[in-house]
Amino acid sequence: MKVAIMGYGNLGRGIECAVRQNDDMELVAVFTRRDPETVKVLSGVPVYHADRLLEKKDEIDVLILCGGSATDLPKQTAEYAKYFNVIDSFDTHAKIPEHFANVDRAANEGGKIAMISVGWDPGMFSLNRLYANAILRDGSDYTFWGKGVSQGHSDAIRRIPGVKNAKQYTIPVESALEAVRNCENPELTTRQKHTRECFVVAEEGADKAWIENEIKTMPNYFADYDTTVHFITEEELQRDHAGIPHGGFVLRTGKTGMNGEHNHVIEYSLKLDSNPEFTACVLAAYARAAYRMNKEGMKGCKTVFDVAPAYLSPLTAEEMRSKLL
Amino acid sequence: MKVAIMGYGNLGRGIECAVRQNDDMELVAVFTRRDPETVKVLSGVPVYHADRLLEKKDEIDVLILCGGSATDLPKQTAEYAKYFNVIDSFDTHAKIPEHFANVDRAANEGGKIAMISVGWDPGMFSLNRLYANAILRDGSDYTFWGKGVSQGHSDAIRRIPGVKNAKQYTIPVESALEAVRNCENPELTTRQKHTRECFVVAEEGADKAWIENEIKTMPNYFADYDTTVHFITEEELQRDHAGIPHGGFVLRTGKTGMNGEHNHVIEYSLKLDSNPEFTACVLAAYARAAYRMNKEGMKGCKTVFDVAPAYLSPLTAEEMRSKLL
């Protein structure tokens, strides 16, 4: 199957790596809204301007959309779903119903599959919430994120005057996780679930105490959390905090028996050195599914909930049953 | 949807409890090969002899088969799949291909869905192996079981002369689990993955040293493991070891990046107070899926790999997208 990438940032580069790990996939092109001459890709495939996408329509089985959820994907996914099987990682939870409706209309019109909100959350975490809820009907759900870098929170710090650079880690509170695992069904406040740790490079002469206070009292982002701020040098930031790790935990605890006498814990966790590269691997697997489902005549907008797991694997049904079941 | 149970042991009782937690399901009957007069069910539904199953054909949407994999299911699933949507928990891994072929023929003939090998392993663990393999293409798989009661190993101990009763726990080796989580890619022998702990009630005057040696040197069951044997009284066994807990861990570690420079860990784990009751909850969810898939015109033998997750949930597609995605 022939895969193309739209948008070449961290996620696009991740897709380039992921495709190389899948023998049944070939990357045929990268599309960008920048000047293609300025975009250096890792794999050496051709880079075209986004305007030329429709020219290449017949050479592409699945188009993987690597733009952002704020402004790119709300337009792009519905637009391109008319012409291509597409995958996106749209992650603005509150706007998923609206995005689904727009994309579904376009994909049905084009006779294509459009897979939205693919990745790990939404994505693998969502799947685990669904499976666990379908199994343990009487129970409680918990999702913890981290330890990992939150791009949004890092950006928020960088917007403070006097801040030159910053990186923010979201960290789950270990004692809260343990209480959940012990089936204590805790009701957890925002503060009890996660802490936030910030590594900040201040501009020369900046008032660090003022910056620290600005961070810790920032509404929505930090005010509801126990936040730690460390001032470090740019060199230290580049040396010790260059990565984009992330991960987290999805748990459901529940009761069974005639009188709810038995407790059960279902836990799914991810520990990722590279958030975009892992997300890209999930997108690549769902690209395979989209291609196959469309070949079987299916069309419209789909989420991870609509995809039978077998479509994701390069193995035959017989191999899956003998090796994985 | 109207559900019936075939076979009333621990798993059948678990189904009875699970159905009560699902508002869209109703248990209509229990079938048994014993004298129905002697079978007391928890819920008060009618109990019939297995011979009368076909009489009740039109009152049953899904038949949940709660027999054993050794002799019951290889016959029953294919036989009943001609007349009913059926679910089984067939778990003899080596014989799944043969079982699948037989059941698929029957279910296609009858125009029914037959869902085989449903539970947690095979079942949820298999699903997690598949998802993780589809995502991390360059990696290693690990499955650990326990801490939990192995019925087969407990039975093996009870067959030793001089043993009155016994319970065996399979326990994952914590240091092996940690090595996997740390992406050390260990190659683990049988002995390095699990230990076995046995609680044995000896008959009066029995030679305990001889029994202990018989256990520890038993081929296949214990000889390849570090095994601990504790002699206790029948009262202690009943008091401290009456439960049927189980669980385990499915991990896949893998590398991404142009040069495999980033490590990732996907981990799924279960901690179950009651193995049969949890298994029953999984069967109930897949009973819902079988009923819906058959209503949409699908037929034949299916495994968990063939079922789109959405079929398992009582929520509508819109609810799933807004609450779980």
XYZ file of C-alpha atoms in Angstrom:
650
model
C 0.000 0.000 0.000
C 1.195 3.454 -0.942
C 1.244 6.006 1.863
C 1.676 9.778 1.710
C 2.226 12.279 4.508
C 0.574 15.695 4.709
C 2.504 17.994 7.041
C 6.094 17.397 8.012
C 6.730 18.090 11.701
C 7.530 15.668 14.528
C 4.555 13.462 13.677
C 5.343 13.438 9.955
C 8.908 12.373 10.704
C 7.513 9.678 12.989
C 5.382 8.348 10.135
C 8.442 8.212 7.915
C 10.148 5.972 10.493
C 7.022 3.868 11.110
C 6.464 3.126 7.421
C 10.014 1.726 7.181
C 9.097 -0.851 9.854
C 6.128 -2.132 7.824
C 7.048 -4.280 4.821
C 3.635 -3.921 3.234
C 3.827 -0.114 3.137
C 5.701 2.278 0.921
C 6.045 6.009 1.505
C 5.552 7.720 -1.870
C 5.528 11.427 -1.016
C 5.522 14.126 1.622
C 3.263 17.152 1.113
C 3.843 20.449 2.861
C 2.438 23.954 2.891
C 5.964 25.318 3.186
C 8.292 25.751 0.211
C 9.134 22.100 -0.633
C 12.722 23.122 -1.370
C 13.188 23.978 2.313
C 11.925 20.647 3.632
C 14.579 17.971 4.113
C 13.040 14.551 4.655
C 14.802 11.630 6.319
C 13.936 9.036 3.666
C 14.609 10.950 0.468
C 11.059 10.618 -0.935
C 9.792 13.501 -3.068
C 8.410 16.550 -1.261
C 5.582 18.450 -2.969
C 3.615 21.528 -2.136
C 0.205 20.767 -0.640
C -1.410 22.370 -3.685
C -0.252 19.455 -5.835
C -1.952 16.766 -3.752
C -4.845 16.073 -6.138
C -2.430 15.595 -9.061
C -1.021 12.595 -7.218
C -4.398 11.151 -6.290
C -3.981 7.842 -8.151
C -0.576 7.143 -6.644
C -1.765 7.247 -3.008
C -3.718 4.557 -1.137
C -3.767 6.308 2.230
C -2.978 9.896 3.163
C -1.785 10.413 6.736
C -2.614 13.875 8.031
C 0.055 15.129 10.423
C -1.250 18.626 11.138
C -2.508 20.075 14.399
C -5.967 19.756 15.919
C -6.458 23.485 16.482
C -6.619 24.722 12.899
C -5.225 22.175 10.393
C -7.271 19.029 10.881
C -10.747 20.593 11.250
C -10.329 21.746 7.634
C -7.984 19.205 6.092
C -9.572 15.915 7.104
C -13.005 16.710 5.679
C -11.463 18.268 2.574
C -9.151 15.364 1.736
C -11.590 12.602 2.749
C -13.428 13.316 -0.497
C -10.450 12.050 -2.488
C -8.321 9.850 -0.241
C -8.511 7.310 2.516
C -7.239 9.493 5.352
C -6.087 9.119 8.948
C -5.818 11.910 11.475
C -4.931 12.280 15.161
C -7.567 14.920 15.984
C -7.423 15.219 19.775
C -9.710 18.078 20.807
C -12.079 15.825 22.728
C -14.923 18.304 22.990
C -15.042 18.850 19.234
C -14.916 15.211 18.153
C -18.699 14.938 17.488
C -18.605 17.953 15.150
C -15.410 16.759 13.443
C -16.911 13.293 13.004
C -20.043 14.659 11.345
C -18.112 16.835 8.874
C -15.645 14.117 7.975
C -18.314 11.425 7.692
C -20.207 13.478 5.122
C -17.081 14.024 3.019
C -15.847 10.436 3.218
C -19.221 9.009 2.255
C -19.392 11.406 -0.660
C -15.948 10.293 -1.822
C -16.468 6.601 -1.086
C -13.419 6.664 1.171
C -12.527 5.681 4.727
C -11.568 8.530 7.071
C -10.163 7.376 10.395
C -10.156 10.156 12.983
C -8.687 10.644 16.454
C -6.080 7.902 16.099
C -3.077 7.782 18.420
C -2.824 6.890 22.082
C -5.227 9.364 23.722
C -7.547 9.527 21.904
C -6.750 6.109 20.472
C -5.314 3.214 22.448
C -6.459 4.726 25.762
C -9.981 5.138 24.367
C -10.025 1.517 23.235
C -8.994 0.381 26.663
C -11.702 2.497 28.283
C -14.257 0.906 25.957
C -13.132 -2.698 26.437
C -12.870 -2.315 30.219
C -16.300 -0.673 30.456
C -17.917 -3.368 28.342
C -16.445 -6.061 30.620
C -16.684 -4.555 34.110
C -20.135 -2.986 34.044
C -20.105 -1.958 37.710
C -16.928 0.034 38.195
C -14.900 3.224 37.996
C -12.595 4.648 35.315
C -9.302 6.408 35.870
C -6.872 7.887 33.366
C -3.482 9.223 34.436
C -1.027 10.885 32.068
C 2.741 10.962 32.275
C 5.422 11.117 33.138
C 5.655 13.162 29.981
C 6.106 16.443 28.238
C 3.030 18.577 27.724
C 3.604 20.793 24.700
C 0.668 23.045 25.601
C 1.929 23.690 29.117
C 5.502 24.240 27.921
C 4.175 26.800 25.417
C 2.152 28.532 28.134
C 5.298 29.026 30.221
C 7.244 30.346 27.232
C 4.623 33.062 26.741
C 5.493 34.583 30.163
C 7.674 37.709 29.827
C 11.247 37.006 30.870
C 11.070 33.303 29.941
C 13.469 32.265 27.203
C 12.647 28.580 27.054
C 10.760 25.968 29.083
C 9.711 22.372 29.305
C 6.878 21.042 31.438
C 6.379 17.488 32.658
C 3.029 16.076 33.763
C 3.556 13.473 36.489
C 0.948 11.096 37.899
C 0.731 10.985 41.692
C 1.992 7.533 42.690
C -0.153 7.288 45.840
C -3.302 8.027 43.813
C -2.387 5.305 41.319
C -1.837 2.871 44.181
C -5.194 3.726 45.757
C -6.899 2.973 42.439
C -4.993 -0.309 42.033
C -6.047 -1.293 45.553
C -9.706 -0.877 44.576
C -10.228 1.951 47.051
C -12.329 3.783 44.414
C -10.881 7.148 45.397
C -12.607 10.326 44.258
C -9.632 12.315 43.083
C -9.365 16.057 42.573
C -7.215 17.485 39.796
C -4.482 18.214 42.356
C -4.549 14.666 43.711
C -4.040 13.024 40.318
C -1.106 14.853 38.748
C 1.753 17.162 39.651
C 3.515 19.500 37.217
C 7.276 20.007 37.030
C 8.679 22.906 35.041
C 12.216 23.491 33.793
C 12.588 27.139 32.884
C 15.344 29.135 31.236
C 14.991 32.776 32.309
C 16.276 35.680 30.301
C 19.238 37.508 31.818
C 18.140 39.806 34.606
C 14.594 38.448 34.708
C 12.788 38.311 38.058
C 12.705 34.583 38.769
C 10.464 34.839 41.812
C 7.892 36.730 39.742
C 8.099 34.168 36.907
C 7.683 31.287 39.340
C 4.603 32.932 40.808
C 3.175 33.645 37.348
C 3.529 29.955 36.483
C 2.131 28.565 39.731
C -0.937 30.811 39.676
C -1.763 30.495 35.973
C -5.456 29.547 35.727
C -6.385 26.241 33.990
C -2.762 25.359 33.298
C -1.134 25.328 36.747
C -3.269 26.885 39.494
C -5.098 23.633 40.262
C -1.900 21.593 40.542
C 1.075 21.254 42.834
C 3.700 22.758 40.580
C 7.465 22.739 40.961
C 9.620 25.233 39.053
C 13.344 24.740 38.408
C 15.426 27.446 36.776
C 18.162 25.980 34.597
C 20.429 27.139 31.779
C 19.652 26.742 28.091
C 22.535 24.252 27.874
C 21.026 22.146 30.658
C 17.615 22.282 28.970
C 19.073 21.090 25.657
C 21.181 18.414 27.336
C 18.666 16.957 29.811
C 15.240 17.802 28.405
C 15.487 17.492 24.640
C 13.267 14.409 24.389
C 9.490 14.187 23.996
C 8.639 11.281 26.291
C 5.096 10.595 27.432
C 2.776 7.835 28.524
C 0.160 7.136 31.105
C -2.262 4.693 32.650
C -5.867 3.704 31.981
C -7.454 1.777 34.805
C -10.879 0.409 35.455
C -11.746 -1.255 38.710
C -15.016 -3.081 39.157
C -17.016 -5.582 41.117
C -18.588 -8.912 40.193
C -20.512 -11.622 42.000
C -24.076 -11.860 43.256
C -23.276 -9.198 45.879
C -20.314 -7.419 44.312
C -18.006 -9.443 46.542
C -15.112 -9.706 44.068
C -12.863 -6.868 42.911
C -11.045 -6.669 39.609
C -8.440 -4.305 38.183
C -7.814 -3.797 34.473
C -4.766 -1.641 33.775
C -3.244 -0.490 30.508
C -0.105 1.605 30.466
C 2.308 3.154 28.030
C 5.868 4.313 28.655
C 7.051 6.131 25.555
C 10.479 7.600 24.812
C 8.993 9.517 21.891
C 5.372 10.601 21.921
C 5.240 11.525 18.193
C 7.008 8.369 17.021
C 4.663 6.119 18.998
C 1.617 8.055 17.805
C 2.931 7.607 14.273
C 3.140 3.833 14.755
C -0.528 3.764 15.766
C -1.459 5.875 12.735
C 0.464 3.522 10.439
C -1.418 0.477 11.772
C -4.761 2.238 11.257
C -3.656 3.280 7.765
C -3.407 -0.438 6.984
C -6.901 -0.963 8.369
C -8.350 1.973 6.404
C -6.888 0.674 3.163
C -8.223 -2.843 3.720
C -11.651 -1.742 4.902
C -12.043 0.538 1.901
C -10.994 -2.302 -0.431
C -13.828 -4.333 1.113
C -16.253 -1.585 0.154
C -16.550 0.231 3.472
C -16.647 4.015 3.582
C -17.324 6.936 5.917
C -15.778 8.276 9.088
C -14.466 5.676 11.546
C -12.821 5.763 14.933
C -10.739 3.079 16.663
C -14.026 1.735 18.036
C -15.180 0.752 14.551
C -12.118 -1.202 13.483
C -11.951 -4.959 14.032
C -8.437 -5.572 15.416
C -7.565 -8.058 12.660
C -7.467 -5.223 10.106
C -4.462 -3.732 11.921
C -2.141 -6.688 11.664
C -0.012 -7.641 8.658
C -0.511 -11.307 9.604
C -3.104 -13.545 7.930
C -6.142 -14.621 9.956
C -4.621 -18.115 10.330
C -1.291 -16.720 11.541
C -3.021 -14.454 14.041
C -5.051 -17.332 15.461
C -2.034 -19.604 15.795
C 0.512 -17.019 17.015
C -1.397 -14.389 18.965
C -4.672 -15.912 20.192
C -31.348 -10.015 24.129
C -32.172 -13.408 25.572
C -29.243 -15.397 26.883
C -29.042 -19.060 27.904
C -26.264 -20.941 29.673
C -25.110 -24.454 28.806
C -23.237 -26.054 31.693
C -23.544 -24.844 35.241
C -20.202 -24.783 37.038
C -18.103 -21.811 38.192
C -18.232 -20.192 34.762
C -21.983 -20.715 34.395
C -22.563 -19.100 37.786
C -20.296 -16.241 36.686
C -22.479 -15.708 33.600
C -25.542 -15.595 35.812
C -23.951 -12.725 37.776
C -22.647 -10.958 34.660
C -26.037 -10.936 32.919
C -27.550 -9.180 35.939
C -25.086 -6.300 35.419
C -26.205 -5.771 31.813
C -29.587 -4.098 31.428
C -29.964 -5.153 27.806
C -29.633 -8.870 28.629
C -31.995 -11.362 30.150
C -31.091 -14.848 31.289
C -33.881 -17.188 30.129
C -32.609 -20.663 31.012
C -29.783 -22.842 32.235
C -29.168 -26.176 30.510
C -27.286 -29.021 32.151
C -26.370 -32.630 31.447
C -27.054 -33.442 35.078
C -30.513 -34.102 36.480
C -32.033 -30.567 36.376
C -33.734 -31.234 39.725
C -30.326 -31.365 41.394
C -29.080 -28.035 40.003
C -29.809 -25.012 42.187
C -29.251 -21.766 40.288
C -28.630 -18.387 41.931
C -31.171 -16.442 39.880
C -34.142 -18.787 39.911
C -34.375 -19.158 36.104
C -35.642 -22.517 34.786
C -33.115 -25.347 34.548
C -33.577 -27.860 31.722
C -31.778 -30.973 30.654
C -29.377 -30.392 27.754
C -31.540 -32.718 25.619
C -34.275 -30.088 25.566
C -32.132 -27.309 24.119
C -33.538 -27.416 20.584
C -37.119 -27.166 21.905
C -36.229 -23.719 23.249
C -34.439 -22.575 20.087
C -36.741 -19.631 19.353
C -36.491 -18.240 22.887
C -32.705 -17.854 22.836
C -30.662 -15.148 21.075
C -27.258 -16.276 22.324
C -26.181 -19.511 23.975
C -23.136 -19.238 26.226
C -21.225 -22.499 26.427
C -19.668 -22.977 29.859
C -18.140 -26.431 29.458
C -14.482 -27.414 29.479
C -12.008 -27.288 26.623
C -10.842 -30.892 26.991
C -13.991 -32.749 26.001
C -17.114 -30.523 26.125
C -16.415 -27.619 23.784
C -14.766 -29.517 20.901
C -18.148 -31.245 20.438
C -20.663 -28.716 21.748
C -19.630 -25.535 19.970
C -19.776 -26.994 16.472
C -22.969 -28.856 17.285
C -24.885 -25.882 18.695
C -23.502 -23.306 16.221
C -25.884 -24.814 13.663
C -28.863 -23.550 15.671
C -27.706 -20.722 17.938
C -25.361 -17.784 18.124
C -22.832 -19.270 20.531
C -19.852 -18.141 22.607
C -17.213 -20.388 24.096
C -13.987 -19.991 26.077
C -12.041 -22.752 24.290
C -8.485 -22.380 25.584
C -6.429 -25.270 24.238
C -4.150 -23.016 22.198
C -2.696 -25.782 20.020
C -6.119 -26.980 18.899
C -7.649 -23.595 18.066
C -7.101 -23.916 14.271
C -8.945 -27.259 14.200
C -11.706 -25.994 16.489
C -12.090 -22.867 14.350
C -12.483 -24.903 11.155
C -15.137 -27.203 12.626
C -17.114 -24.396 14.207
C -16.874 -22.151 11.150
C -18.431 -24.866 8.974
C -21.327 -25.354 11.384
C -21.982 -21.652 11.979
C -22.001 -20.854 8.285
C -24.392 -23.746 7.691
C -26.720 -22.422 10.376
C -26.307 -18.750 9.466
C -25.151 -18.030 13.014
C -22.208 -16.332 14.713
C -19.964 -18.577 16.796
C -17.436 -16.693 18.890
C -14.650 -18.958 20.154
C -11.786 -18.649 22.647
C -13.301 -15.696 24.503
C -12.072 -14.789 27.990
C -8.836 -13.234 29.131
C -6.208 -15.665 27.795
C -7.165 -16.447 25.112
C -9.195 -13.274 24.845
C -8.154 -9.910 26.269
C -4.488 -10.932 26.437
C -4.632 -12.041 22.785
C -6.143 -8.707 21.775
C -3.381 -6.855 23.558
C -0.732 -8.992 21.864
C -2.307 -8.161 18.506
C -2.672 -4.423 19.068
C 0.844 -4.093 20.492
C 2.369 -6.093 17.623
C 0.550 -4.032 15.009
C 1.882 -0.822 16.601
C 5.434 -1.720 17.660
C 6.652 -3.712 14.678
C 10.218 -4.061 15.950
C 9.919 -5.508 19.434
C 9.500 -8.408 21.830
C 6.432 -9.992 23.448
C 6.131 -11.180 27.016
C 3.184 -12.764 28.823
C 3.294 -13.446 32.560
C 0.498 -15.174 34.457
C -0.484 -14.725 38.086
C -0.518 -14.393 40.885
C -3.297 -16.897 40.514
C -4.667 -20.356 41.020
C -3.907 -22.910 38.336
C -6.654 -25.510 38.386
C -4.600 -27.924 36.271
C -1.607 -27.797 38.581
C -3.787 -28.082 41.691
C -5.409 -31.178 40.161
C -1.992 -32.664 39.359
C -0.960 -32.390 43.006
C -4.219 -33.947 44.179
C -3.520 -37.028 42.069
C -0.381 -37.821 44.136
C -0.993 -40.671 46.617
C -1.213 -39.327 50.179
C -2.523 -35.901 49.092
C -5.974 -35.063 50.369
C -6.318 -31.579 48.919
C -4.150 -28.920 47.286
C -4.049 -25.485 45.741
C -1.312 -24.192 43.481
C -0.459 -20.554 42.748
C 1.459 -19.430 39.668
C 3.530 -16.328 40.508
C 5.380 -14.095 38.055
C 9.009 -13.365 38.955
C 9.105 -9.664 39.828
C 12.715 -9.146 38.685
C 11.910 -10.626 35.263
C 8.914 -8.291 34.929
C 11.133 -5.344 35.865
C 13.788 -6.315 33.315
C 11.114 -6.376 30.609
C 9.715 -3.015 31.710
C 13.225 -1.562 31.569
C 13.521 -2.603 27.910
C 16.371 -5.004 28.645
C 14.789 -7.517 26.217
C 15.678 -10.449 28.450
C 15.552 -13.959 27.045
C 13.763 -15.734 29.848
C 13.666 -19.439 30.598
C 10.546 -21.035 32.050
C 12.177 -20.955 35.484
C 13.028 -17.276 35.212
C 9.471 -16.205 34.410
C 7.299 -17.883 37.030
C 7.525 -19.618 40.377
C 4.991 -22.095 41.743
C 3.697 -22.144 45.298
C 1.731 -25.153 46.541
C -0.488 -25.497 49.607
C -0.995 -29.172 50.329
C -3.181 -31.069 52.789
C -1.580 -34.487 53.391
C -3.532 -37.515 54.517
C -2.800 -38.637 58.057
C 0.470 -40.538 58.254
C 1.503 -39.644 54.704
C 5.209 -39.164 53.941
C 5.425 -35.411 53.430
C 9.044 -35.413 52.259
C 8.149 -37.935 49.561
C 5.090 -35.916 48.481
C 7.140 -32.734 48.303
C 9.704 -34.468 46.111
C 6.994 -35.943 43.881
C 5.595 -32.447 43.321
C 8.912 -30.706 42.710
C 10.114 -33.295 40.206
C 6.844 -33.725 38.302
C 7.668 -33.310 34.579
C 5.922 -30.485 32.647
C 4.006 -29.301 35.688
C 6.740 -28.466 38.222
C 10.207 -29.792 37.297
C 11.088 -26.695 35.222
C 10.073 -24.254 37.969
C 11.264 -23.163 41.389
C 8.503 -24.673 43.457
C 7.665 -24.122 47.104
C 5.503 -26.608 49.004
C 3.657 -25.770 52.230
C 1.799 -28.441 54.178
C -1.298 -27.042 55.872
C -4.515 -28.355 57.366
C -7.794 -28.720 55.497
C -9.210 -25.966 57.718
C -6.386 -23.613 56.740
C -6.882 -24.453 53.072
C -10.600 -23.688 53.273
C -10.022 -20.521 55.272
C -7.085 -19.001 53.372
C -7.224 -20.485 49.887
C -10.896 -20.809 48.951
C -10.798 -18.122 46.247
C -10.018 -18.471 42.561
C -7.932 -15.330 41.922
C -5.847 -14.909 38.802
C -4.420 -12.326 36.463
C -1.253 -11.532 34.630
C 0.656 -9.185 32.400
C 1.037 -8.790 28.630
C 3.954 -6.605 27.630
C 5.476 -5.595 24.367
C 8.613 -3.512 24.217
C 9.836 -2.066 20.962
C 11.992 0.467 19.226
C 11.202 3.354 16.900
C 13.166 6.077 15.149
C 15.430 6.044 12.125
C 17.986 4.032 14.097
C 15.809 2.406 16.751
C 16.920 5.060 19.210
C 13.641 5.260 21.165
C 12.193 2.571 23.433
C 8.535 2.032 24.208
C 6.681 -0.201 26.641
C 3.056 -1.261 26.232
C 1.708 -3.101 29.268
C -1.707 -4.614 29.954
C -2.463 -6.274 33.238
C -5.324 -7.908 35.076
C -5.719 -8.480 38.796
C -8.780 -10.635 39.318
C -10.382 -11.771 42.571
C -12.416 -14.322 40.652
C -11.107 -15.837 37.449
C -14.443 -17.413 36.392
C -16.514 -14.311 37.157
C -14.198 -12.055 35.145
C -14.112 -14.545 32.274
C -17.907 -14.572 32.392
C -17.993 -10.773 32.070
C -15.892 -10.994 28.911
C -18.180 -13.714 27.521
C -21.246 -11.568 28.233
C -19.774 -8.605 26.329
C -18.987 -10.832 23.354
C -22.477 -12.327 23.536
C -23.766 -8.800 22.898
C -21.414 -8.496 19.923
C -22.435 -11.879 18.491
C -26.107 -11.001 18.688
C -25.594 -7.631 16.985
C -23.251 -8.932 14.300
C -25.675 -11.734 13.450
C -28.546 -9.239 13.251
C -26.469 -7.347 10.678
C -26.243 -10.515 8.592
C -22.799 -11.750 9.628
C -22.204 -15.436 10.227
C -19.422 -17.963 10.776
C -16.769 -18.517 13.410
C -15.206 -15.389 14.898
C -12.530 -14.663 17.461
C -11.906 -11.484 19.450
C -9.735 -10.332 16.536
C -12.776 -10.130 14.250
C -14.994 -8.026 16.486
C -14.995 -4.242 16.151
C -14.878 -2.945 19.758
C -18.069 -0.886 19.332
C -20.135 -4.094 19.175
C -19.199 -4.858 22.792
C -20.559 -1.712 24.380
C -24.168 -1.034 25.331
C -23.589 2.646 24.497
C -24.613 4.193 21.177
C -21.890 5.222 18.740
C -22.451 8.883 19.664
C -22.210 8.157 23.397
C -19.012 6.160 22.900
C -17.406 8.963 20.918
C -18.318 11.622 23.447
C -17.674 9.641 26.643
C -14.898 7.164 25.887
C -12.908 8.451 22.907
